[in-house]
Coordinates of C-alpha atoms in Angstrom, one line a residue:
Chain A
X9 CA -28.3 19.4 40.2
X10 CA -25.2 17.7 38.4
X11 CA -26.5 14.4 39.7
X12 CA -28.8 14.8 36.8
X13 CA -26.1 13.5 34.6
X14 CA -26.0 10.2 35.5
X15 CA -29.7 9.4 35.0
X16 CA -29.3 9.0 31.0
X17 CA -27.3 5.8 32.1
X18 CA -28.9 5.0 35.4
X19 CA -32.6 4.9 34.0
X20 CA -32.3 2.4 31.6
X21 CA -30.7 0.2 33.5
X22 CA -33.0 0.5 36.4
X23 CA -35.8 0.0 34.1
X24 CA -34.2 -2.9 32.2
X25 CA -34.0 -4.7 35.5
X26 CA -37.6 -4.0 36.3
X27 CA -38.5 -5.3 32.9
X28 CA -36.8 -8.7 33.8
X29 CA -39.7 -9.1 36.3
X30 CA -42.3 -8.0 34.0
X31 CA -41.6 -10.5 31.5
X32 CA -45.3 -11.9 30.7
X33 CA -46.9 -8.3 30.5
X34 CA -45.9 -7.6 27.0
X35 CA -48.2 -4.1 26.9
X36 CA -46.5 -2.9 30.1
X37 CA -43.0 -3.8 28.8
X38 CA -43.6 -1.5 25.8
X39 CA -44.9 1.7 27.5
X40 CA -42.2 1.5 30.5
X41 CA -39.4 1.1 27.7
X42 CA -40.9 3.9 25.5
X43 CA -41.5 6.3 28.7
X44 CA -38.0 5.7 29.6
X45 CA -36.3 6.4 26.3
X46 CA -38.5 9.7 26.1
X47 CA -37.0 10.8 29.6
X48 CA -33.7 10.2 28.8
X49 CA -34.1 12.2 25.5
X50 CA -35.8 15.2 27.3
X51 CA -33.1 15.2 30.2
X52 CA -30.7 15.1 27.6
X53 CA -32.2 18.4 25.7
X54 CA -32.5 20.1 29.2
X55 CA -28.7 19.2 30.0
X56 CA -27.8 20.7 26.7
X57 CA -29.5 24.1 27.8
X58 CA -27.7 23.8 31.0
X59 CA -24.3 23.3 29.3
X60 CA -25.0 26.3 27.4
X61 CA -25.2 28.6 30.3
X62 CA -23.3 26.8 33.3
X63 CA -20.3 25.3 31.1
X64 CA -19.2 21.7 31.2
X65 CA -21.5 19.6 33.8
X66 CA -19.5 17.2 35.8
X67 CA -20.3 14.7 38.5
X68 CA -17.8 13.2 41.0
X69 CA -19.1 9.8 42.1
X70 CA -18.8 9.6 46.0
X71 CA -17.7 12.9 46.2
X72 CA -14.0 11.9 45.4
X73 CA -12.2 14.4 44.0
X74 CA -11.6 14.0 40.0
X75 CA -8.4 12.0 39.5
X76 CA -9.2 9.7 42.5
X77 CA -12.8 9.0 41.7
X78 CA -14.8 8.1 38.5
X79 CA -16.6 11.2 37.0
X80 CA -19.2 11.6 34.8
X81 CA -18.5 14.4 32.1
X82 CA -21.6 16.2 29.9
X83 CA -20.3 18.5 27.4
X84 CA -22.5 19.3 24.6
X85 CA -20.8 16.7 22.1
X86 CA -21.8 13.9 24.5
X87 CA -25.2 15.5 25.5
X88 CA -26.0 15.6 21.5
X89 CA -25.2 11.9 20.9
X90 CA -27.4 11.3 24.4
X91 CA -30.3 12.9 22.7
X92 CA -29.9 11.5 19.2
X93 CA -29.5 8.1 20.7
X94 CA -32.8 8.5 22.8
X95 CA -34.5 9.7 19.5
X96 CA -33.4 6.5 17.4
X97 CA -33.9 4.4 19.9
X98 CA -37.6 5.5 20.3
X99 CA -38.4 5.2 16.7
X100 CA -36.6 1.7 16.7
X101 CA -38.7 0.5 19.6
X102 CA -42.0 1.6 17.6
X103 CA -41.0 -0.6 14.6
X104 CA -40.3 -3.1 17.1
X105 CA -43.7 -3.3 18.5
X106 CA -45.2 -3.8 15.0
X107 CA -42.7 -6.4 13.7
X108 CA -40.7 -8.1 16.3
X109 CA -43.0 -10.8 17.3
X110 CA -44.5 -12.2 20.8
X111 CA -41.6 -15.2 21.0
X112 CA -38.8 -12.7 21.1
X113 CA -40.9 -9.9 23.0
X114 CA -41.3 -12.2 25.8
X115 CA -37.3 -13.3 25.8
X116 CA -36.5 -10.2 27.4
X117 CA -35.9 -8.4 24.0
X118 CA -36.9 -4.9 25.8
X119 CA -34.8 -5.2 28.9
X120 CA -31.7 -6.0 26.2
X121 CA -32.3 -2.7 24.2
X122 CA -32.6 -0.6 27.6
X123 CA -29.0 -2.2 28.6
X124 CA -27.9 -1.4 25.2
X125 CA -28.9 2.2 25.8
X126 CA -27.5 2.2 29.2
X127 CA -24.0 1.4 28.0
X128 CA -24.3 3.7 25.0
X129 CA -24.9 6.5 27.2
X130 CA -22.8 5.6 29.7
X131 CA -19.9 5.7 26.9
X132 CA -20.8 9.0 25.9
X133 CA -21.0 10.6 29.6
X134 CA -18.0 8.7 31.1
X135 CA -14.7 10.7 32.0
X136 CA -12.7 7.7 32.9
X137 CA -10.8 5.2 30.3
X138 CA -11.6 1.8 32.3
X139 CA -15.0 3.1 33.0
X140 CA -15.5 3.4 29.0
X141 CA -14.2 0.1 29.0
X142 CA -16.9 -1.3 31.3
X143 CA -19.5 1.0 29.7
X144 CA -18.4 -0.6 26.4
X145 CA -18.7 -4.3 27.7
X146 CA -22.1 -3.3 29.2
X147 CA -23.1 -2.3 25.5
X148 CA -21.5 -5.2 23.7
X149 CA -22.7 -8.0 25.9
X150 CA -26.7 -6.8 25.3
X151 CA -25.5 -6.7 21.7
X152 CA -24.4 -10.3 21.4
X153 CA -27.8 -11.2 22.8
X154 CA -29.7 -9.0 20.4
X155 CA -27.4 -10.7 17.5
X156 CA -28.3 -13.9 18.3
X157 CA -31.9 -13.4 19.6
X158 CA -34.2 -15.8 17.7
X159 CA -31.5 -18.4 17.4
X160 CA -31.3 -18.9 13.4
X161 CA -28.8 -21.0 11.9
X162 CA -27.1 -17.8 10.2
X163 CA -27.8 -15.6 13.3
X164 CA -25.8 -18.3 15.4
X165 CA -22.6 -18.1 12.7
X166 CA -22.5 -14.4 12.6
X167 CA -22.7 -13.9 16.8
X168 CA -19.9 -16.2 16.8
X169 CA -17.8 -13.9 14.4
X170 CA -19.1 -10.8 16.2
X171 CA -18.4 -12.3 19.7
X172 CA -15.0 -13.4 18.8
X173 CA -13.8 -10.1 17.1
X174 CA -15.2 -8.3 19.8
X175 CA -13.6 -10.2 22.8
X176 CA -10.2 -9.8 20.8
X177 CA -11.0 -6.0 20.4
X178 CA -11.6 -5.7 24.4
X179 CA -8.4 -7.7 25.0
X180 CA -6.5 -4.9 22.9
X181 CA -8.2 -2.2 24.7
X182 CA -7.3 -3.8 28.4
X183 CA -3.8 -3.9 27.2
X184 CA -3.6 -0.4 26.1
X185 CA -5.1 0.5 29.3
X186 CA -2.4 -1.6 31.2
X187 CA 0.3 0.3 29.1
X188 CA -1.1 3.9 29.9
X189 CA -1.5 3.0 33.6
X190 CA 2.1 1.6 33.5
X191 CA 3.4 4.9 32.0
X192 CA 1.2 7.7 33.5
X193 CA -0.4 6.3 36.6
X194 CA -3.6 7.3 35.7
X195 CA -6.8 6.6 34.2
X196 CA -9.1 9.7 34.2
X197 CA -9.3 11.3 30.9
X198 CA -8.6 14.8 32.1
X199 CA -5.6 13.8 34.3
X200 CA -4.4 11.5 31.3
X201 CA -4.4 14.7 29.1
X202 CA -2.5 16.8 31.7
X203 CA -0.2 14.3 32.0
X204 CA 0.6 13.7 28.6
X205 CA 1.1 17.6 28.2
X206 CA 3.5 17.5 31.0
X207 CA 5.9 14.9 29.6
X208 CA 5.3 15.6 26.2
X209 CA 3.7 12.8 23.8
X210 CA 6.7 10.5 23.6
X211 CA 6.9 7.8 21.4
X212 CA 5.9 5.1 23.8
X213 CA 2.7 7.3 24.3
X214 CA 2.0 7.6 20.5
X215 CA 2.2 3.8 20.2
X216 CA -0.1 3.5 23.2
X217 CA -2.5 5.9 20.9
X218 CA -2.2 3.9 17.9
X219 CA -3.4 0.9 20.1
X220 CA -6.3 2.7 21.1
X221 CA -6.9 3.5 17.5
X222 CA -7.0 -0.1 16.3
X223 CA -9.6 -0.7 19.2
X224 CA -11.8 1.9 18.3
X225 CA -11.4 1.0 14.8
X226 CA -12.5 -2.5 15.3
X227 CA -15.3 -1.4 17.1
X228 CA -16.4 1.5 14.7
X229 CA -15.4 -0.3 11.5
X230 CA -13.2 2.0 10.3
X231 CA -10.7 0.0 7.8
X232 CA -11.3 -2.9 10.3
X233 CA -14.8 -3.3 9.1
X234 CA -14.8 -7.1 8.0
X235 CA -16.9 -8.1 10.7
X236 CA -19.7 -5.6 10.2
X237 CA -21.4 -6.7 7.1
X238 CA -22.0 -10.1 8.2
X239 CA -23.4 -9.4 11.9
X240 CA -25.4 -6.3 10.7
X241 CA -27.5 -8.1 8.1
X242 CA -28.6 -11.2 10.4
X243 CA -30.6 -9.6 13.4
X244 CA -34.3 -8.6 13.4
X245 CA -34.5 -5.4 11.3
X246 CA -35.4 -3.4 14.6
X247 CA -32.1 -4.6 16.2
X248 CA -30.0 -4.0 13.0
X249 CA -31.3 -0.7 12.6
X250 CA -30.3 0.1 16.2
X251 CA -26.8 -1.5 15.6
X252 CA -26.3 0.4 12.3
X253 CA -27.3 3.8 14.0
X254 CA -25.5 3.3 17.5
X255 CA -22.9 0.7 17.8
X256 CA -20.4 2.0 15.3
X257 CA -20.9 5.7 16.8
X258 CA -19.8 5.0 20.2
X259 CA -16.4 3.9 18.4
X260 CA -16.3 7.1 16.7
X261 CA -17.0 9.3 19.6
X262 CA -14.3 7.4 21.5
X263 CA -11.9 8.2 18.7
X264 CA -12.8 11.9 19.1
X265 CA -12.3 12.0 22.4
X266 CA -9.2 10.5 22.8
X267 CA -7.4 12.2 19.8
X268 CA -8.8 15.6 20.5
X269 CA -8.2 15.4 24.4
X270 CA -5.3 13.2 25.2
X271 CA -3.2 12.4 22.0
X272 CA -3.4 15.8 20.3
X273 CA 0.5 16.6 20.3
X274 CA 1.7 14.5 17.5
X275 CA -1.1 15.2 14.6
X276 CA 1.6 14.4 12.0
X277 CA 1.6 10.9 12.9
X278 CA -1.9 9.9 14.7
X279 CA -4.1 12.3 12.7
X280 CA -2.3 11.5 9.2
X281 CA -2.8 7.7 10.1
X282 CA -6.4 8.4 10.6
X283 CA -6.8 10.1 7.7
X284 CA -5.1 7.1 5.8
X285 CA -7.5 4.7 7.6
X286 CA -10.3 6.9 6.4
X287 CA -9.4 7.1 2.8
X288 CA -9.0 3.2 2.2
X289 CA -12.3 2.9 4.4
X290 CA -14.1 5.3 2.0
X291 CA -12.5 3.2 -1.0
X292 CA -13.2 -0.2 0.5
X293 CA -16.9 0.8 1.5
X294 CA -17.5 2.3 -1.8
X295 CA -16.6 -0.9 -3.6
X296 CA -18.6 -2.8 -1.4
X297 CA -21.6 -1.0 -1.6
X298 CA -22.0 -1.3 -5.4
X299 CA -20.6 -4.9 -5.4
X300 CA -23.2 -6.6 -3.7
X301 CA -26.9 -7.4 -4.3
X302 CA -28.2 -8.1 -1.2
X303 CA -30.0 -5.2 0.5
X304 CA -28.8 -5.5 4.0
X305 CA -24.9 -6.1 2.5
X306 CA -25.5 -2.6 0.7
X307 CA -27.0 -0.8 3.9
X308 CA -24.1 -2.4 5.9
X309 CA -21.3 -1.0 3.4
X310 CA -23.0 2.4 3.6
X311 CA -22.5 2.3 7.3
X312 CA -18.7 1.8 6.2
X313 CA -18.6 4.6 4.1
X314 CA -20.1 7.0 6.7
X315 CA -17.7 5.9 9.4
X316 CA -14.9 6.8 6.9
X317 CA -16.3 10.2 6.0
X318 CA -16.8 11.3 9.6
X319 CA -13.3 10.2 10.3
X320 CA -12.0 12.5 7.2
X321 CA -13.3 15.3 9.7
X322 CA -11.0 13.9 12.4
X323 CA -8.1 13.6 10.3
X324 CA -8.4 17.2 8.8
X325 CA -8.3 18.4 12.5
X326 CA -9.8 22.1 12.3
X327 CA -12.8 23.5 14.7
X328 CA -14.8 23.7 11.2
X329 CA -14.0 20.2 10.1
X330 CA -15.0 18.7 13.6
X331 CA -18.2 20.8 13.5
X332 CA -19.1 19.1 9.9
X333 CA -18.2 15.7 11.5
X334 CA -20.4 16.5 14.2
X335 CA -23.4 17.5 12.0
X336 CA -22.6 14.3 9.9
X337 CA -22.5 11.8 13.0
X338 CA -26.2 13.4 14.1
X339 CA -27.5 12.9 10.4
X340 CA -26.0 9.4 9.8
X341 CA -27.1 8.2 13.1
X342 CA -31.0 9.0 11.8
X343 CA -30.3 8.3 8.3
X344 CA -28.8 4.9 8.9
X345 CA -31.9 3.8 11.3
X346 CA -33.9 4.7 8.6
X347 CA -32.1 3.1 6.0
X348 CA -31.9 -0.2 8.0
X349 CA -35.8 0.1 8.6
X350 CA -36.8 0.6 5.1
X351 CA -34.8 -2.2 3.6
X352 CA -36.0 -4.5 6.5
X353 CA -39.6 -3.5 5.5
X354 CA -38.9 -4.2 1.7
X355 CA -37.3 -7.6 2.6
X356 CA -40.5 -8.4 4.8
X357 CA -43.0 -7.4 2.3
X358 CA -41.5 -9.3 -0.7
X359 CA -39.9 -12.0 1.4
X360 CA -36.4 -11.8 -0.9
X361 CA -33.1 -9.9 -0.2
X362 CA -32.0 -9.6 -3.5
X363 CA -32.1 -6.6 -6.0
X364 CA -32.8 -8.7 -9.0
X365 CA -35.8 -10.2 -7.3
X366 CA -37.6 -7.2 -6.6
X367 CA -39.1 -5.1 -9.0
X368 CA -42.1 -2.5 -9.8
X369 CA -42.8 -2.1 -6.0
X370 CA -43.9 1.6 -6.4
X371 CA -47.1 0.6 -7.7
X372 CA -48.3 -1.3 -4.5
X373 CA -46.4 0.7 -2.0
X374 CA -46.2 4.4 -3.1
X375 CA -45.1 5.7 0.4
X376 CA -42.1 3.2 1.1
X377 CA -40.8 4.2 -2.5
X378 CA -40.8 7.8 -1.9
X379 CA -39.0 7.0 1.4
X380 CA -36.6 5.2 0.0
X381 CA -36.1 8.1 -2.4
X382 CA -35.9 10.5 0.6
X383 CA -33.2 8.5 2.6
X384 CA -31.0 8.1 -1.2
X385 CA -30.8 11.9 -1.2
X386 CA -30.3 12.4 2.4
X387 CA -27.5 10.0 2.5
X388 CA -25.8 11.3 -0.4
X389 CA -26.2 15.0 0.9
X390 CA -28.6 16.5 -1.4
X391 CA -29.5 19.9 0.3
X392 CA -32.9 20.2 1.4
X393 CA -31.9 17.1 3.6
X394 CA -29.7 16.7 6.8
X395 CA -26.6 15.2 5.0
X396 CA -25.7 18.3 3.0
X397 CA -24.3 20.3 5.6
X398 CA -21.9 18.0 7.5
X399 CA -20.5 17.3 3.9
X400 CA -20.2 21.1 3.0
X401 CA -18.5 21.9 6.2
X402 CA -16.1 18.9 6.1
X403 CA -15.3 19.4 2.4
X404 CA -14.6 23.4 3.1
X405 CA -12.5 22.7 6.1
X406 CA -10.3 20.0 3.8
X407 CA -9.6 22.6 1.1
X408 CA -8.6 25.0 3.7
X409 CA -6.0 22.6 5.1
X410 CA -5.1 21.4 1.6
X411 CA -5.8 18.0 2.4
X412 CA -7.2 17.3 -1.4
X413 CA -7.0 13.6 -1.9
X414 CA -9.3 13.1 1.3
X415 CA -11.6 15.9 -0.1
X416 CA -11.5 13.9 -3.6
X417 CA -12.2 10.3 -2.0
X418 CA -14.9 11.9 0.6
X419 CA -17.1 13.2 -2.3
X420 CA -16.4 10.7 -4.8
X421 CA -17.8 8.2 -2.1
X422 CA -20.9 10.3 -1.9
X423 CA -21.4 9.5 -5.7
X424 CA -21.0 5.8 -4.8
X425 CA -23.4 6.1 -2.1
X426 CA -26.1 7.7 -4.4
X427 CA -25.6 5.2 -7.0
X428 CA -25.8 2.1 -4.5
X429 CA -29.2 3.4 -3.3
X430 CA -30.3 4.6 -6.7
X431 CA -29.9 1.2 -7.8
X432 CA -31.9 0.0 -4.9
X433 CA -34.6 2.5 -5.7
X434 CA -34.3 1.9 -9.5
X435 CA -34.6 -1.7 -9.5
X436 CA -37.0 -2.7 -6.9
X437 CA -39.1 0.2 -7.5
X438 CA -39.6 0.8 -11.1
X439 CA -40.0 -1.6 -13.6
X440 CA -42.7 -4.4 -14.3
X441 CA -44.8 -5.5 -11.2
X442 CA -43.8 -9.0 -10.6
X443 CA -46.8 -9.7 -8.4
X444 CA -50.3 -8.9 -8.9
X445 CA -51.9 -6.2 -6.3
X446 CA -54.0 -9.1 -5.0
X447 CA -51.0 -11.3 -4.1
X448 CA -48.8 -8.2 -2.6
X449 CA -49.4 -8.5 1.4
X450 CA -50.6 -5.2 2.7
X451 CA -48.0 -2.8 4.0
X452 CA -49.3 -2.2 7.6
X453 CA -49.1 1.7 9.1
X454 CA -47.3 0.7 11.8
X455 CA -44.5 -0.5 9.9
X456 CA -44.3 3.0 7.8
X457 CA -44.9 5.5 10.7
X458 CA -41.5 4.8 12.2
X459 CA -39.7 5.5 8.8
X460 CA -41.9 8.5 8.2
X461 CA -40.8 10.2 11.7
X462 CA -37.2 9.6 10.6
X463 CA -37.8 11.2 7.2
X464 CA -39.2 14.1 8.5
X465 CA -36.4 14.4 11.2
X466 CA -34.0 14.1 8.4
X467 CA -35.7 17.1 6.6
X468 CA -36.3 19.1 9.8
X469 CA -32.5 18.6 10.8
X470 CA -31.4 19.5 7.4
X471 CA -33.7 22.8 6.9
X472 CA -33.4 23.9 10.7
X473 CA -29.7 23.1 10.8
X474 CA -29.4 26.5 12.6
X475 CA -31.3 25.4 15.2
X476 CA -28.6 23.2 16.7
X477 CA -25.8 25.4 15.3
X478 CA -25.2 26.7 18.8
X479 CA -24.6 23.5 20.1
X480 CA -22.6 21.9 17.3
X481 CA -20.5 24.8 17.5
X482 CA -20.1 24.5 21.0
X483 CA -19.0 20.9 21.1
X484 CA -16.4 21.4 18.0
X485 CA -14.9 24.4 20.1
X486 CA -14.6 22.4 23.1
X487 CA -13.2 19.4 21.1
X488 CA -10.3 21.8 19.7
X489 CA -9.8 23.4 23.1
X490 CA -9.1 20.3 25.5
X491 CA -8.3 22.7 28.1
X492 CA -11.9 24.0 28.7
X493 CA -12.8 20.0 29.4
X494 CA -9.5 19.7 31.6
X495 CA -10.3 22.6 33.7
X496 CA -14.0 21.5 34.1
X497 CA -13.1 18.0 35.6
X498 CA -9.7 19.2 37.4
X499 CA -10.5 22.8 38.9
X500 CA -7.5 23.0 41.0
X501 CA -5.1 20.8 39.2
Chain B
X14 CA 10.3 -9.8 38.5
X15 CA 8.1 -7.7 35.9
X16 CA 10.0 -9.1 32.9
X17 CA 9.4 -12.4 34.0
X18 CA 5.7 -12.0 34.4
X19 CA 6.1 -10.0 30.9
X20 CA 7.5 -13.1 29.1
X21 CA 5.0 -15.2 30.7
X22 CA 2.0 -13.2 29.3
X23 CA 3.9 -13.2 25.9
X24 CA 3.8 -16.7 26.0
X25 CA 0.1 -17.1 26.8
X26 CA -0.4 -14.5 24.3
X27 CA 1.2 -16.7 21.7
X28 CA -0.5 -19.9 22.6
X29 CA -3.8 -17.7 22.7
X30 CA -3.3 -16.8 18.9
X31 CA -2.5 -20.2 18.0
X32 CA -5.8 -21.4 19.6
X33 CA -7.8 -18.4 18.1
X34 CA -6.9 -19.1 14.4
X35 CA -8.0 -22.9 14.5
X36 CA -11.0 -24.0 13.0
X37 CA -12.5 -25.3 16.0
X38 CA -15.0 -23.4 18.1
X39 CA -14.0 -24.7 21.8
X40 CA -10.2 -24.0 20.6
X41 CA -11.2 -20.6 20.0
X42 CA -12.6 -20.0 23.1
X43 CA -9.8 -21.4 25.1
X44 CA -7.9 -19.2 23.4
X45 CA -10.1 -16.2 24.4
X46 CA -9.9 -17.3 27.8
X47 CA -5.7 -17.5 27.7
X48 CA -5.9 -14.4 26.0
X49 CA -7.6 -12.6 29.3
X50 CA -5.3 -14.3 31.6
X51 CA -2.3 -12.6 29.8
X52 CA -3.7 -9.5 30.0
X53 CA -4.6 -9.9 33.7
X54 CA -1.2 -10.5 34.0
X55 CA -0.1 -7.5 32.3
X56 CA -2.4 -5.3 34.3
X57 CA -0.6 -6.8 37.4
X58 CA 2.7 -6.2 36.2
X59 CA 2.3 -2.9 34.6
X60 CA 1.2 -1.4 38.3
X61 CA 4.4 -2.5 39.4
X62 CA 5.3 -5.5 41.1
X63 CA 7.3 -3.6 44.1
X64 CA 7.4 -5.7 47.6
X65 CA 4.7 -4.4 50.0
X66 CA 2.2 -5.5 52.1
X67 CA -1.7 -6.6 51.0
X68 CA -3.6 -3.5 50.7
X69 CA -5.4 -4.0 53.8
X70 CA -5.2 -1.0 56.4
X71 CA -5.4 -3.4 59.0
X72 CA -2.0 -4.8 58.4
X73 CA -0.8 -1.4 59.2
X74 CA 2.7 -1.5 57.3
X75 CA 4.9 1.3 55.7
X76 CA 4.4 0.2 52.1
X77 CA 1.5 -1.5 50.2
X78 CA 1.2 -2.8 47.2
X79 CA -0.8 -0.5 44.6
X80 CA -4.5 -1.5 45.0
X81 CA -5.8 0.1 41.6
X82 CA -4.3 -2.7 39.1
X83 CA -6.0 -5.3 41.6
X84 CA -9.3 -3.6 41.5
X85 CA -9.1 -3.3 37.6
X86 CA -8.3 -7.1 37.1
X87 CA -11.1 -7.9 39.1
X88 CA -13.4 -6.0 37.3
X89 CA -12.1 -7.8 34.0
X90 CA -12.2 -11.0 35.3
X91 CA -15.9 -11.0 36.1
X92 CA -16.6 -9.3 32.8
X93 CA -14.6 -12.0 30.9
X94 CA -16.2 -14.9 32.9
X95 CA -19.8 -13.7 31.4
X96 CA -18.6 -13.2 27.8
X97 CA -16.9 -16.7 28.2
X98 CA -20.0 -18.2 29.6
X99 CA -21.9 -16.5 26.6
X100 CA -19.7 -17.7 24.5
X101 CA -19.9 -21.3 25.5
X102 CA -23.3 -21.7 25.4
X103 CA -23.6 -19.9 22.0
X104 CA -21.1 -22.9 21.2
X105 CA -23.1 -25.5 22.5
X106 CA -26.3 -24.0 20.9
X107 CA -24.8 -23.8 17.4
X108 CA -23.6 -27.6 17.8
X109 CA -26.9 -28.6 18.7
X110 CA -28.6 -26.7 15.5
X111 CA -25.8 -27.3 13.1
X112 CA -24.0 -30.4 14.2
X113 CA -21.0 -29.3 14.0
X114 CA -18.3 -27.3 15.8
X115 CA -15.8 -26.7 12.6
X116 CA -16.1 -23.0 11.6
X117 CA -15.3 -24.4 7.9
X118 CA -18.5 -26.0 7.7
X119 CA -20.5 -23.2 9.3
X120 CA -19.9 -21.3 5.9
X121 CA -23.0 -21.0 3.9
X122 CA -26.1 -22.7 4.6
X123 CA -28.5 -24.5 2.3
X124 CA -31.8 -22.4 3.3
X125 CA -30.1 -19.3 3.0

């Protein structure tokens, strides 16, 4: 029964391996990879329902009891993220079918997407710190290949930076693991949580927690974001959308897990530090988003702002704030994919990548224009769309806890997001049409359909937020009460 | 014994940091290799360097050394090996395509 929770990681790995042998058969590769993603997503939904009735599901590999073997743990938070990951990947795959081109498709593109998904899902599900490291590496190695696939000059340069910074952050992760094993003698997350609460969070443990904070900040672009705009703007659009939607979110997930489950005893130090980092991230991201004229740079800095905003929820550290962050996390995965897809489509259509080189696109591409308008509203948090609820909840919790600086920065950054995206909309879609209708390349339906699906999703998520409220409440409740997680993993501690 | 190993790891990190900050691509890759050596030593030292037999049950000893850090290091070595291989191939490809291994020369291309 609970064997099912390993499938979101195992299915993509198996499918990825099978696709290696099906290299010449592009059609089969497409179908099989889509089916794999749909299956993981459907399984995620089913497990989400199971968790509501049966509590947290755990799987002990090889019947080894929890602290001694590796466990996979599925609570509402991780399953929500697995479902969202599958949905976003499905849409990005649909976009890749239309745009990626035969040359890349036959270079194992779909295999690497599957391995990326396996790493992401594994990171969401694992209950062991070293296993988290391994899942991170599975995800990262696949992402190295996806950044440089195609081998253009700027891709090569950016992948050097991307690999170097990730080698460094993986190294710090290993150092933190070594220190934790040296002090506490275990690597199972639930067992670590028990040990930390037994011995108390000594200054040494707080130092290690800050080391872990640095690692996950490097992965998620919280303050240490300098590698992000470059490496997210060079890969093909479908890949950039996958990265923007998934990779930073894994780091965010890991921070949520570590700082609610294990290191939650000294919030005056750790959570204040997270708050300061989130504040600076919001400021820097806002400056970056309005400073650049390159559309992809603007999109990348919007990723940075969103990371800052989600971490505000963790810094405020109350059930409502975490609920808001989870809503915003799910919303952001969907909308960032949409933003990258739209920006990539605009660049592909015009052949230019700067704001001031495009103008009057709405005359020829009205649907594309209104989709950009929708993503603008949704990212800024205008009510009918999904960004609203997360912002309201985080804001409300910040008021309750008296964190007015974070509150102000979070909401002012929304204005900057709105301004940076409206600037895209008004510069590129309004004004004089540069090219006549005959010169403009026709916009294929298959380029637009993925974006339309995501726009509908952000609308549905905004209007029907009630439908996932049960799961989000449960996820936030589990995060704020780590003993639920510990009891599920170590029933007889 | 642990302190000797820790100091050794520290020296390795020092050299690796110096190499990492240089402009030459190969030096950076060498730096990343040295970093991983340092962390493997650190993992070993953090597991405790107590005297004991190798963790083989056939030896039938009273005490064994801790087997877990050894498994962690083995995993980390393989992962690091793969990443270094990718990194080296990337450096070679970059050199082929751009004709330079100097990071300053890679900044900004004409056709961008």
